[in-house]
Amino acid sequence: MSEQKGSFGIQGTGDTSGYGGLVRSSFSPTSAQKPYGSYFDEVTDELERAFPEFNDAIEKVVVDRGELTLHIKRQRLFDVAKTLRDTETLRFEVCLGVSGVHYPEDSQRELHAVYELLSMTHNRRMRLEVSTPESDPHIPSLVEVWAGTNWHEREAYDMFGIIFDGHPALTRILMPDDWPGHPQRKDYPLGGIAVEYVGATIPSPDNRRSYR
Amino acid sequence: MSTFASSRETTEGTIYSVTGGDWDQVASEIGSAKEERVVVNMGPQHPSTHGVLRLMLELEGETITELRCGIGYLHTGIEKNTEFRTWTQGVTFVTRMDYLSPLFNETTYCLGVEKLLGITNDVPERASVIRVMMMELNRISSHMVALGTGALELGAITPMFFAFREREKVLDVFEKVSGLRMNMAYIRPGGVSQDLPEGTVSGIRELIKDLRKNFKDNAKLLIGNSIWIKRTKGVGYLDLAGCITLGVTGPVLRSTGMPWDLRKTQPYCGYENYDFDVITADTCDVYGRFLIRMQELEQSLRIIEQCCDKLDKLEAAPVMVADKKIAWPAQLSLGGDGLGNSLDHIRQIMGTSMEALIHHFKIVTEGFRVPAGQVYTPVESPRGELGAHLVSDGGTRPYRVHFRAPSFSNLQSTSAMCEGSLIADVVAAVASIDPVMGDVDR
């Protein structure tokens, strides 16, 4: 696992005890085998019926800790999402949001967008996961499918730099409009930003005087 | 328009910065301007914007043609910070997001960590009952702020005083139990940080009687007030289809008649064992949302009563998982200099057991490892669905913590609620969403 730097002088893995020998490895969940259990078989079967190119669009189906995750090719995300919303037997009518995750070691799939879906009709939950390379961080926007993803996609853009194609107004939402960089990426340091006041600048914690 | 408001030319036209006290003059000058369109910036320091919410209103006369929210003024990078601390320390961060309902943030986070660890079923029953009781008390204190400030913003000052009086009593319970009134970090992965102090349950029973009587009086202050009713009925309309597509949950969703409450539909922490009703309204407006909150207070009291009965039966049961590799060594006691580490515990680890000392040191500094994977755990917070999306890479620190904040999602609906209505109704509509900016910006 890559080193995270800049947390108030903590270097390396951040193992403050120094005795843990902390080595973290990248994690990639394995594909589940049928039957998946619970309502997951029904959901995947119904999706396959309503969306014939299922095998082409879905990279893998992960069932972990009682939760269903479909890893989807980004080109097919919009169609899959629309099918999940509109098919009567699926009816995932609520998208609870978009959460970005940055895996710098996952080559050509560094940026992930995770969508939590909820079906109030059938009282079910599931998750969509889409990945995109850092060099070409484009994912189709789902605002047309679920209007509520509007701000969530703006947040994922702000924090991770994922560009959601087709979003009506993809601008920063939490950080100032002129902020450089995307703070939630793993290579973006914590701290490290000097605080500016009128007439004075306080250096960031890792740039202050050190007595070591 | 030169003496009272500084102006500058931009590509959009002339921008006037008005600082207040000169509205009559501004209004008369604008009346004579050629263009009718006026953009007004409300907030971020407007008293009715619940902290630091900025609303950009485009007006035609007093009617809003377009409304946009500007958020981010309270962004503190909590999600990023948690990646640099242990899983247990994460509780201290997330409790500060939605500062009016900190115990919900803690619970959803801890449920997520427990699910990642695979110890969901090992959490002792007494800990779950305490969590439920504390959450419902917190729901009361949070709804009291929503009702009190909501009325205050519409000009009714008295209900706010009474609402904060009740809230204060609930915060006193929190202080007695956890040592803190807000941001308690009381709920920890595996249970709660410490057991209830002696006399808590009987004290809460007394409190319930007190609150039940006062809630009725407080409700009369609002429901019996014709001005409040006129300011809320038919205002901030948002129907079921709007709520669903915008991902709006909580009282706003229930005001459309949809009985969606995760405590009933997808129970957690043993909510399936409690007897309570899901309150709905069918008005889709501000009035319905406030009415729901008023009636939810009574349902919370019912749940707390049942918690008290359960706690009596679970006297002296553990409140933390038995696994010492996860349970935080939080043996606290009250000494002459305040609450601190129990002297007995210090004596034991410093004087008698080297292994216990090493264990204490390691779990406090390094923390425990959490198997790799990702989970999403939702709870029904006073504002709607609050969910934690946690990703672990197998280390002692979270790889990613994301909170699906109900205030963030619900605030999106402000435009749908307000466009086409009058400026004065914006205040009522925003108050009915009850956004907490700490939760919106995180």
XYZ file of C-alpha atoms in Angstrom:
654
model
C 0.000 0.000 0.000
C 1.221 3.446 -0.809
C 2.431 5.720 1.922
C 0.180 8.466 3.125
C 2.080 11.559 4.106
C 1.416 14.869 5.678
C -0.637 13.989 8.716
C 0.925 16.320 11.252
C 4.393 14.929 10.863
C 3.444 11.250 10.633
C 5.460 9.648 7.868
C 5.369 6.205 6.341
C 2.446 3.908 6.958
C 1.182 5.969 9.837
C 1.715 3.093 12.251
C 2.372 5.291 15.269
C 3.264 2.405 17.580
C 6.137 1.407 15.359
C 5.718 -2.241 16.295
C 2.896 -3.326 14.057
C 4.982 -3.972 10.957
C 1.965 -2.616 9.173
C 1.902 -3.610 5.516
C -1.296 -3.115 3.654
C -2.010 -4.741 0.328
C -4.423 -3.679 -2.361
C -7.732 -5.344 -2.137
C -9.805 -6.627 -5.004
C -12.954 -8.579 -4.162
C -13.513 -11.869 -5.935
C -16.482 -12.643 -8.101
C -19.281 -14.517 -6.378
C -20.652 -17.808 -7.673
C -24.325 -18.574 -8.092
C -26.475 -19.048 -6.111
C -25.784 -15.750 -4.409
C -28.380 -16.217 -1.696
C -31.001 -13.811 -0.346
C -32.791 -11.804 -3.054
C -29.582 -11.340 -5.026
C -30.304 -14.183 -7.478
C -33.693 -12.710 -8.252
C -32.246 -9.249 -8.843
C -29.466 -10.466 -11.142
C -31.788 -12.824 -13.038
C -34.374 -10.131 -13.560
C -31.711 -7.693 -14.699
C -30.390 -10.272 -17.159
C -33.890 -10.733 -18.540
C -34.543 -7.000 -18.864
C -31.068 -6.188 -20.101
C -29.911 -8.809 -22.627
C -26.330 -7.503 -22.829
C -25.911 -8.282 -19.128
C -22.765 -10.378 -19.540
C -21.143 -7.674 -21.635
C -22.006 -4.851 -19.237
C -21.336 -6.492 -15.888
C -17.688 -7.120 -15.103
C -18.350 -9.049 -11.943
C -20.951 -9.689 -9.298
C -19.684 -9.426 -5.740
C -21.617 -10.663 -2.732
C -19.867 -9.699 0.462
C -21.195 -9.312 4.012
C -24.767 -9.641 2.856
C -24.506 -6.892 0.255
C -24.756 -7.154 -3.524
C -22.351 -5.167 -5.712
C -22.430 -5.117 -9.509
C -19.234 -3.916 -11.141
C -20.281 -2.301 -14.398
C -18.396 -1.119 -17.476
C -18.701 2.626 -17.520
C -19.995 2.712 -21.115
C -23.037 0.684 -20.073
C -23.742 2.381 -16.741
C -26.507 4.634 -17.994
C -28.471 1.810 -19.649
C -28.099 -0.514 -16.674
C -29.201 2.228 -14.280
C -32.244 3.033 -16.378
C -33.170 -0.649 -16.544
C -32.793 -1.028 -12.788
C -35.099 1.923 -12.240
C -37.760 1.160 -14.829
C -38.157 -2.621 -14.727
C -41.149 -3.413 -12.569
C -39.555 -6.446 -10.932
C -36.444 -4.448 -10.003
C -37.701 -0.911 -9.421
C -34.666 0.669 -7.751
C -36.327 4.056 -7.683
C -33.957 5.781 -5.269
C -30.261 6.420 -5.737
C -28.833 7.334 -2.359
C -25.703 8.925 -3.662
C -22.305 8.584 -5.258
C -19.211 7.823 -3.267
C -15.835 8.002 -4.931
C -12.918 5.777 -3.953
C -9.342 6.162 -5.168
C -7.208 3.023 -5.599
C -3.859 4.285 -6.960
C -2.569 0.685 -7.284
C -5.511 -0.515 -9.334
C -3.855 0.216 -12.662
C -6.140 1.699 -15.342
C -9.044 1.533 -12.871
C -7.797 4.011 -10.305
C -10.999 5.922 -9.691
C -14.144 4.140 -8.598
C -17.637 5.565 -8.260
C -19.969 3.660 -5.957
C -23.745 4.098 -6.217
C -26.034 2.895 -3.437
C -29.467 1.985 -4.756
C -32.673 1.436 -2.827
C -35.920 -0.104 -3.937
C -38.717 1.042 -1.670
C -41.181 -1.042 -3.682
C -39.407 -4.328 -2.920
C -37.508 -3.176 0.178
C -34.120 -4.101 -1.306
C -30.721 -2.546 -1.581
C -27.858 -2.998 -3.996
C -24.718 -1.235 -5.111
C -23.233 -0.340 -8.491
C -19.507 0.160 -8.840
C -17.871 1.747 -11.856
C -14.191 2.305 -12.412
C -12.317 4.661 -14.673
C -8.617 5.327 -15.307
C -7.107 8.425 -13.778
C -5.827 9.496 -17.202
C -9.353 9.515 -18.628
C -11.687 10.050 -15.684
C -15.024 10.020 -17.501
C -18.218 8.331 -16.282
C -21.691 8.975 -17.712
C -23.876 11.108 -15.477
C -26.998 9.568 -13.976
C -28.793 12.844 -13.273
C -31.302 12.011 -15.985
C -32.123 8.723 -14.272
C -32.069 9.925 -10.668
C -32.180 13.712 -10.323
C -30.879 13.360 -6.780
C -27.431 12.290 -7.960
C -26.824 15.869 -9.124
C -25.068 17.135 -5.997
C -23.490 13.763 -5.245
C -21.797 13.717 -8.652
C -20.607 17.258 -8.097
C -19.112 16.143 -4.794
C -17.373 13.158 -6.403
C -16.017 15.501 -9.088
C -14.867 17.979 -6.458
C -13.171 15.393 -4.256
C -11.868 12.884 -6.828
C -11.864 14.650 -10.187
C -14.233 12.161 -11.792
C -15.903 13.898 -14.732
C -19.536 12.928 -15.121
C -20.411 13.349 -18.809
C -23.833 14.844 -19.348
C -24.129 16.457 -15.926
C -26.057 19.750 -16.256
C -23.572 21.841 -14.257
C -20.538 19.937 -13.077
C -18.803 22.411 -10.774
C -17.126 22.129 -7.411
C -19.575 21.988 -4.553
C -17.725 21.840 -1.230
C -14.315 23.303 -2.080
C -13.906 26.855 -3.414
C -14.350 27.176 -7.185
C -10.680 27.999 -7.760
C -9.267 25.191 -5.600
C -6.387 23.284 -7.191
C -6.479 19.485 -7.025
C -8.959 16.953 -5.713
C -8.579 16.524 -1.945
C -9.859 12.971 -1.450
C -7.357 11.394 -3.796
C -4.798 9.274 -1.999
C -1.859 11.283 -3.363
C -3.311 14.503 -1.983
C -1.829 15.175 1.451
C -3.786 15.798 4.606
C -2.795 19.143 5.998
C -0.104 20.651 3.834
C -2.173 23.726 3.033
C -1.057 27.018 4.480
C -3.809 29.083 6.061
C -4.020 32.548 4.605
C -5.251 35.567 6.464
C -5.218 39.165 5.354
C -1.612 40.168 5.830
C -0.342 36.853 7.251
C 0.116 33.237 6.291
C 0.311 30.388 8.795
C 2.323 27.501 7.341
C 0.802 24.043 7.303
C 1.674 21.747 10.248
C 4.244 19.748 8.298
C 6.029 22.925 7.204
C 6.377 24.509 10.615
C 9.532 24.449 12.704
C 10.490 20.948 13.684
C 12.435 20.091 16.806
C 13.405 16.611 15.710
C -27.687 54.288 -6.229
C -24.319 55.538 -5.257
C -24.412 56.884 -1.746
C -25.611 53.787 0.074
C -24.537 50.789 -2.001
C -21.177 50.306 -3.607
C -21.515 49.096 -7.155
C -19.287 47.589 -9.804
C -19.758 46.720 -13.450
C -19.520 43.105 -14.540
C -20.384 41.212 -17.702
C -23.667 40.274 -16.054
C -24.579 43.908 -15.421
C -24.222 46.197 -12.447
C -23.686 44.477 -9.101
C -24.736 46.378 -5.989
C -23.528 45.320 -2.579
C -26.223 46.160 -0.084
C -25.369 45.992 3.556
C -28.753 46.518 5.139
C -30.605 49.451 6.634
C -31.222 50.904 3.202
C -33.798 48.564 1.755
C -36.451 51.197 1.065
C -34.050 53.264 -0.976
C -32.755 50.227 -2.832
C -36.253 49.001 -3.588
C -37.354 52.357 -4.962
C -34.277 52.634 -7.183
C -34.693 49.090 -8.456
C -38.307 49.875 -9.244
C -37.160 52.501 -11.713
C -34.537 50.252 -13.322
C -35.135 48.901 -16.806
C -34.534 45.272 -15.967
C -36.971 43.547 -13.638
C -34.732 40.633 -12.749
C -33.074 40.931 -9.363
C -30.628 38.448 -7.875
C -30.514 38.400 -4.117
C -27.877 36.612 -2.124
C -29.303 35.246 1.115
C -26.679 34.087 3.554
C -24.256 32.559 4.255
C -24.620 34.479 7.482
C -28.350 35.000 7.368
C -29.914 34.066 10.712
C -32.508 31.782 9.144
C -30.143 29.689 7.057
C -29.267 27.196 9.796
C -25.626 28.072 10.007
C -23.793 28.884 6.820
C -26.077 28.155 3.903
C -25.988 30.558 0.990
C -29.081 30.882 -1.149
C -28.967 32.687 -4.466
C -32.433 33.855 -5.373
C -33.469 35.209 -8.721
C -36.559 37.286 -8.241
C -39.324 38.825 -10.225
C -40.984 41.121 -7.786
C -41.279 38.988 -4.690
C -41.615 35.746 -6.617
C -38.648 33.415 -6.918
C -37.884 32.335 -10.456
C -34.699 30.478 -9.658
C -33.068 29.330 -6.470
C -29.598 27.920 -6.074
C -27.809 26.782 -2.948
C -24.191 27.566 -2.219
C -22.709 25.136 0.272
C -19.272 24.145 1.475
C -18.721 26.913 4.019
C -18.492 24.328 6.794
C -16.426 21.747 4.937
C -13.902 20.387 7.405
C -12.562 17.343 5.573
C -13.851 14.848 8.135
C -13.941 12.032 5.579
C -10.298 12.632 4.634
C -9.189 12.970 8.233
C -10.606 9.592 9.247
C -8.270 7.906 6.762
C -5.351 8.990 8.930
C -6.702 7.750 12.264
C -7.645 4.362 13.670
C -11.119 2.896 13.260
C -11.984 3.729 16.867
C -10.775 7.318 16.561
C -13.079 7.689 13.570
C -16.013 7.917 15.973
C -14.616 11.166 17.357
C -14.600 12.658 13.884
C -17.939 11.507 12.548
C -19.827 12.582 15.667
C -19.025 16.162 14.685
C -20.756 16.033 11.302
C -24.422 16.337 12.145
C -23.879 18.110 15.429
C -27.555 18.095 16.366
C -27.758 14.310 16.209
C -24.224 13.098 16.940
C -25.323 9.702 18.273
C -26.784 8.764 14.900
C -23.494 9.498 13.157
C -21.675 7.357 15.710
C -24.141 4.503 15.439
C -24.161 4.300 11.658
C -20.365 4.401 11.610
C -20.040 1.745 14.322
C -22.622 -0.503 12.664
C -20.479 -0.262 9.538
C -17.252 -1.133 11.345
C -18.994 -4.035 13.094
C -20.323 -5.320 9.785
C -16.833 -5.160 8.290
C -15.462 -7.016 11.309
C -18.308 -9.533 11.125
C -19.266 -9.017 14.774
C -22.724 -7.536 14.239
C -24.341 -10.387 16.185
C -21.765 -10.291 18.976
C -22.686 -6.805 20.145
C -24.259 -7.319 23.600
C -27.985 -6.726 23.880
C -27.558 -4.168 26.622
C -25.295 -2.123 24.343
C -27.911 -2.201 21.579
C -30.663 -1.143 23.977
C -28.520 1.724 25.261
C -27.805 2.758 21.668
C -31.510 2.789 20.846
C -32.342 4.739 23.979
C -29.622 7.312 23.382
C -30.614 7.675 19.735
C -34.256 8.259 20.592
C -33.306 10.819 23.231
C -31.176 12.420 20.573
C -34.090 12.397 18.141
C -36.055 14.362 20.714
C -33.303 16.921 21.247
C -32.828 17.279 17.496
C -36.542 17.643 16.744
C -36.788 20.227 19.530
C -34.261 22.375 17.688
C -36.081 21.845 14.382
C -39.424 22.874 15.887
C -38.044 25.675 18.038
C -35.866 27.362 15.437
C -38.443 26.655 12.730
C -40.993 28.660 14.686
C -38.435 31.311 15.567
C -37.611 31.900 11.931
C -41.296 32.503 11.229
C -41.407 35.064 13.998
C -42.661 33.012 16.959
C -40.088 33.421 19.704
C -41.808 31.719 22.644
C -41.859 28.149 21.280
C -38.095 28.332 20.866
C -37.562 29.030 24.572
C -39.689 26.067 25.585
C -38.161 23.791 22.960
C -34.667 24.587 24.171
C -35.753 24.040 27.776
C -36.770 20.450 26.913
C -33.642 19.947 24.822
C -31.523 21.065 27.762
C -33.017 18.317 29.944
C -32.135 15.709 27.339
C -28.615 17.083 27.026
C -28.300 16.767 30.801
C -28.911 13.033 30.406
C -26.210 12.851 27.734
C -23.841 14.692 30.016
C -24.570 12.317 32.877
C -24.106 9.234 30.707
C -21.178 10.190 28.488
C -19.657 13.221 30.172
C -20.454 15.457 27.206
C -23.532 17.259 25.947
C -22.607 17.055 22.274
C -20.063 15.139 20.170
C -19.830 12.450 22.827
C -18.034 9.664 20.921
C -20.043 7.455 23.271
C -20.928 4.700 20.836
C -17.853 2.695 19.856
C -17.216 -0.194 17.510
C -18.389 -3.220 19.488
C -20.720 -1.487 21.934
C -20.693 1.709 23.933
C -17.765 3.292 25.717
C -19.104 2.727 29.234
C -22.156 1.531 31.106
C -24.875 3.866 32.312
C -24.094 5.480 35.659
C -26.261 4.542 38.627
C -29.719 6.070 38.691
C -29.828 6.868 34.973
C -32.828 4.704 34.143
C -34.950 6.009 37.015
C -33.918 9.552 36.092
C -35.009 8.997 32.495
C -38.367 7.614 33.674
C -38.964 10.865 35.552
C -37.845 12.831 32.512
C -40.333 11.032 30.256
C -43.253 12.096 32.475
C -41.988 15.630 32.437
C -41.414 15.760 28.680
C -44.741 14.142 27.812
C -46.622 16.867 29.629
C -44.488 19.671 28.204
C -44.666 18.401 24.629
C -48.435 18.767 24.726
C -48.143 22.354 25.953
C -45.457 23.173 23.397
C -47.508 21.728 20.553
C -50.427 23.976 21.497
C -48.169 27.000 21.108
C -47.758 26.169 17.428
C -50.908 24.332 16.379
C -53.012 26.932 18.158
C -51.232 29.791 16.427
C -53.084 30.941 13.331
C -50.104 32.927 12.018
C -47.851 29.869 12.210
C -50.461 27.790 10.409
C -50.852 30.372 7.661
C -47.103 30.557 7.184
C -46.732 26.766 6.914
C -49.839 25.305 5.240
C -49.437 24.784 1.510
C -45.881 26.122 1.639
C -42.791 24.295 0.359
C -44.799 21.720 -1.573
C -42.959 18.582 -2.660
C -44.859 15.442 -3.600
C -43.850 11.787 -3.512
C -42.479 11.652 -7.067
C -40.292 14.665 -6.331
C -38.999 13.139 -3.108
C -38.183 9.802 -4.745
C -36.272 11.196 -7.692
C -34.359 13.638 -5.495
C -33.563 10.938 -2.933
C -35.324 12.855 -0.164
C -35.959 10.852 3.019
C -37.079 11.431 6.580
C -39.978 13.665 7.674
C -40.051 15.368 4.253
C -40.734 12.019 2.567
C -43.230 10.986 5.242
C -45.123 14.254 4.751
C -46.165 12.885 1.341
C -47.943 9.958 2.986
C -45.147 7.451 2.373
C -44.621 5.428 5.583
C -40.903 4.895 4.960
C -38.940 4.660 8.181
C -35.844 2.445 8.268
C -36.566 1.591 11.895
C -39.605 -0.314 10.594
C -38.673 -1.265 7.035
C -35.055 -2.331 7.559
C -34.572 -2.583 11.323
C -31.146 -2.341 12.940
C -30.029 -2.338 16.610
C -33.081 -4.477 17.412
C -35.731 -1.907 16.457
C -37.972 -4.787 15.378
C -38.495 -5.539 19.096
C -40.010 -2.159 19.895
C -43.585 -1.090 19.585
C -44.024 2.271 17.860
C -45.830 3.872 14.923
C -44.488 5.509 11.788
C -46.014 8.968 11.586
C -47.077 10.291 8.200
C -49.001 13.256 6.840
C -50.532 13.741 3.405
C -50.118 17.473 3.019
C -46.652 17.444 1.330
C -45.991 20.837 2.910
C -44.120 22.536 5.743
C -47.085 22.146 8.076
C -47.158 18.372 7.620
C -43.420 18.059 8.232
C -43.585 19.944 11.510
C -46.636 17.962 12.580
C -44.748 14.728 11.904
C -41.852 15.902 14.057
C -44.216 16.808 16.900
C -45.829 13.379 16.839
C -42.524 11.570 16.472
C -41.547 12.980 19.848
C -44.262 10.881 21.457
C -43.168 7.778 19.532
C -39.599 8.322 20.718
C -40.841 8.538 24.302
C -42.642 5.224 23.818
C -39.447 3.595 22.589
C -37.428 5.050 25.463
C -39.951 3.645 27.969
C -39.518 0.197 26.458
C -35.738 0.651 26.596
C -35.959 1.424 30.310
C -37.892 -1.815 30.923
C -35.364 -3.795 28.905
C -32.440 -2.190 30.730
C -33.924 -3.155 34.101
C -33.923 -6.783 32.978
C -30.373 -6.529 31.582
C -28.862 -5.094 34.753
C -25.064 -5.582 34.925
C -24.895 -7.197 31.465
C -21.842 -6.304 29.330
C -21.957 -3.220 27.090
C -18.972 -4.087 24.876
C -18.034 -7.148 22.832
C -16.095 -9.760 24.768
C -13.217 -9.799 22.240
C -10.448 -7.838 23.945
C -8.718 -7.363 20.602
C -11.525 -5.028 19.593
C -12.983 -3.681 22.822
C -11.426 -0.336 23.625
C -9.929 -0.389 27.133
C -12.115 2.444 28.374
C -12.286 1.708 32.078
C -13.209 5.153 33.267
C -14.017 6.376 36.727
C -14.869 9.667 38.344
C -12.045 10.953 40.503
C -11.485 14.150 42.459
C -10.089 15.783 39.325
C -12.885 14.691 37.008
C -13.522 11.736 34.718
C -10.462 9.773 33.766
C -8.890 6.366 33.420
C -9.888 4.122 36.288
C -7.086 3.952 38.858
C -7.733 0.241 39.344
C -7.156 -0.315 35.641
C -3.964 1.766 35.674
C -2.745 -0.128 38.750
C -3.416 -3.437 37.021
C -1.667 -2.663 33.730
C 1.228 -0.727 35.254
C 1.826 -2.881 38.298
C 0.790 -6.445 37.657
C 0.534 -7.380 33.998
C 3.110 -6.486 31.368
C 0.967 -8.147 28.693
C -2.060 -6.062 29.636
C 0.056 -2.922 29.352
C 1.363 -3.920 25.915
C -2.158 -4.754 24.806
C -3.509 -1.438 26.070
C -0.698 0.440 24.345
C -1.068 -1.383 21.059
C -4.829 -1.127 20.754
C -4.801 2.557 21.669
C -1.981 3.608 19.361
C -2.204 1.115 16.516
C -5.819 0.013 16.741
C -7.336 -3.186 15.418
C -7.247 -4.530 11.885
C -10.443 -4.686 9.893
C -10.781 -7.284 7.098
C -10.816 -5.798 3.599
C -14.134 -5.034 1.964
C -16.819 -2.405 1.737
C -20.176 -1.976 3.463
C -23.013 0.491 3.547
C -24.990 0.806 6.766
C -28.027 3.065 6.916
C -29.945 4.325 9.937
C -33.000 6.560 10.248
C -31.667 9.830 11.609
C -34.050 12.666 12.554
C -33.420 14.077 9.054
C -33.715 10.908 6.994
C -31.480 8.126 5.815
C -27.997 8.520 7.193
C -25.624 5.951 5.746
C -21.951 5.157 6.123
C -20.053 3.774 3.163
C -16.900 2.292 4.644
C -14.055 0.731 2.699
C -11.293 -1.198 4.423
C -8.102 -2.493 2.849
C -7.334 -4.735 5.793
C -5.383 -2.180 7.785
C -5.920 -0.434 11.076
C -7.206 2.733 9.428
C -10.220 3.219 7.169
C -9.379 3.268 3.471
C -12.392 5.412 2.735
C -15.213 6.763 4.848
C -18.116 8.380 3.088
C -21.285 9.542 4.728
C -24.524 9.689 2.834
C -25.789 12.719 4.699
C -29.570 13.240 4.750
C -29.190 17.030 5.002
C -27.057 17.059 1.852
C -29.579 15.100 -0.214
C -32.638 16.820 1.211
C -31.230 20.305 0.722
C -31.194 19.672 -3.038
C -34.973 19.829 -2.950
C -34.987 23.489 -1.844
C -35.184 24.661 -5.452
C -38.121 22.373 -6.213
C -39.910 23.547 -3.084
C -39.333 27.265 -3.481
C -39.260 28.213 -7.149
C -42.498 29.989 -7.951
C -43.223 30.922 -4.358
C -42.518 34.072 -2.376
C -39.236 34.981 -0.683
C -40.778 34.743 2.774
C -41.670 31.098 2.135
C -38.050 30.160 1.517
C -37.375 30.514 5.208
C -40.249 28.177 6.068
C -39.259 25.638 3.404
C -35.620 25.493 4.482
C -36.657 25.178 8.125
C -38.922 22.238 7.251
C -36.010 20.382 5.635
C -34.094 20.996 8.879
C -30.634 20.897 7.302
C -27.593 20.828 9.550
C -24.745 22.418 7.664
C -22.147 20.290 9.434
C -23.902 17.290 7.904
C -24.210 18.920 4.468
C -20.575 19.955 4.174
C -18.834 17.369 6.382
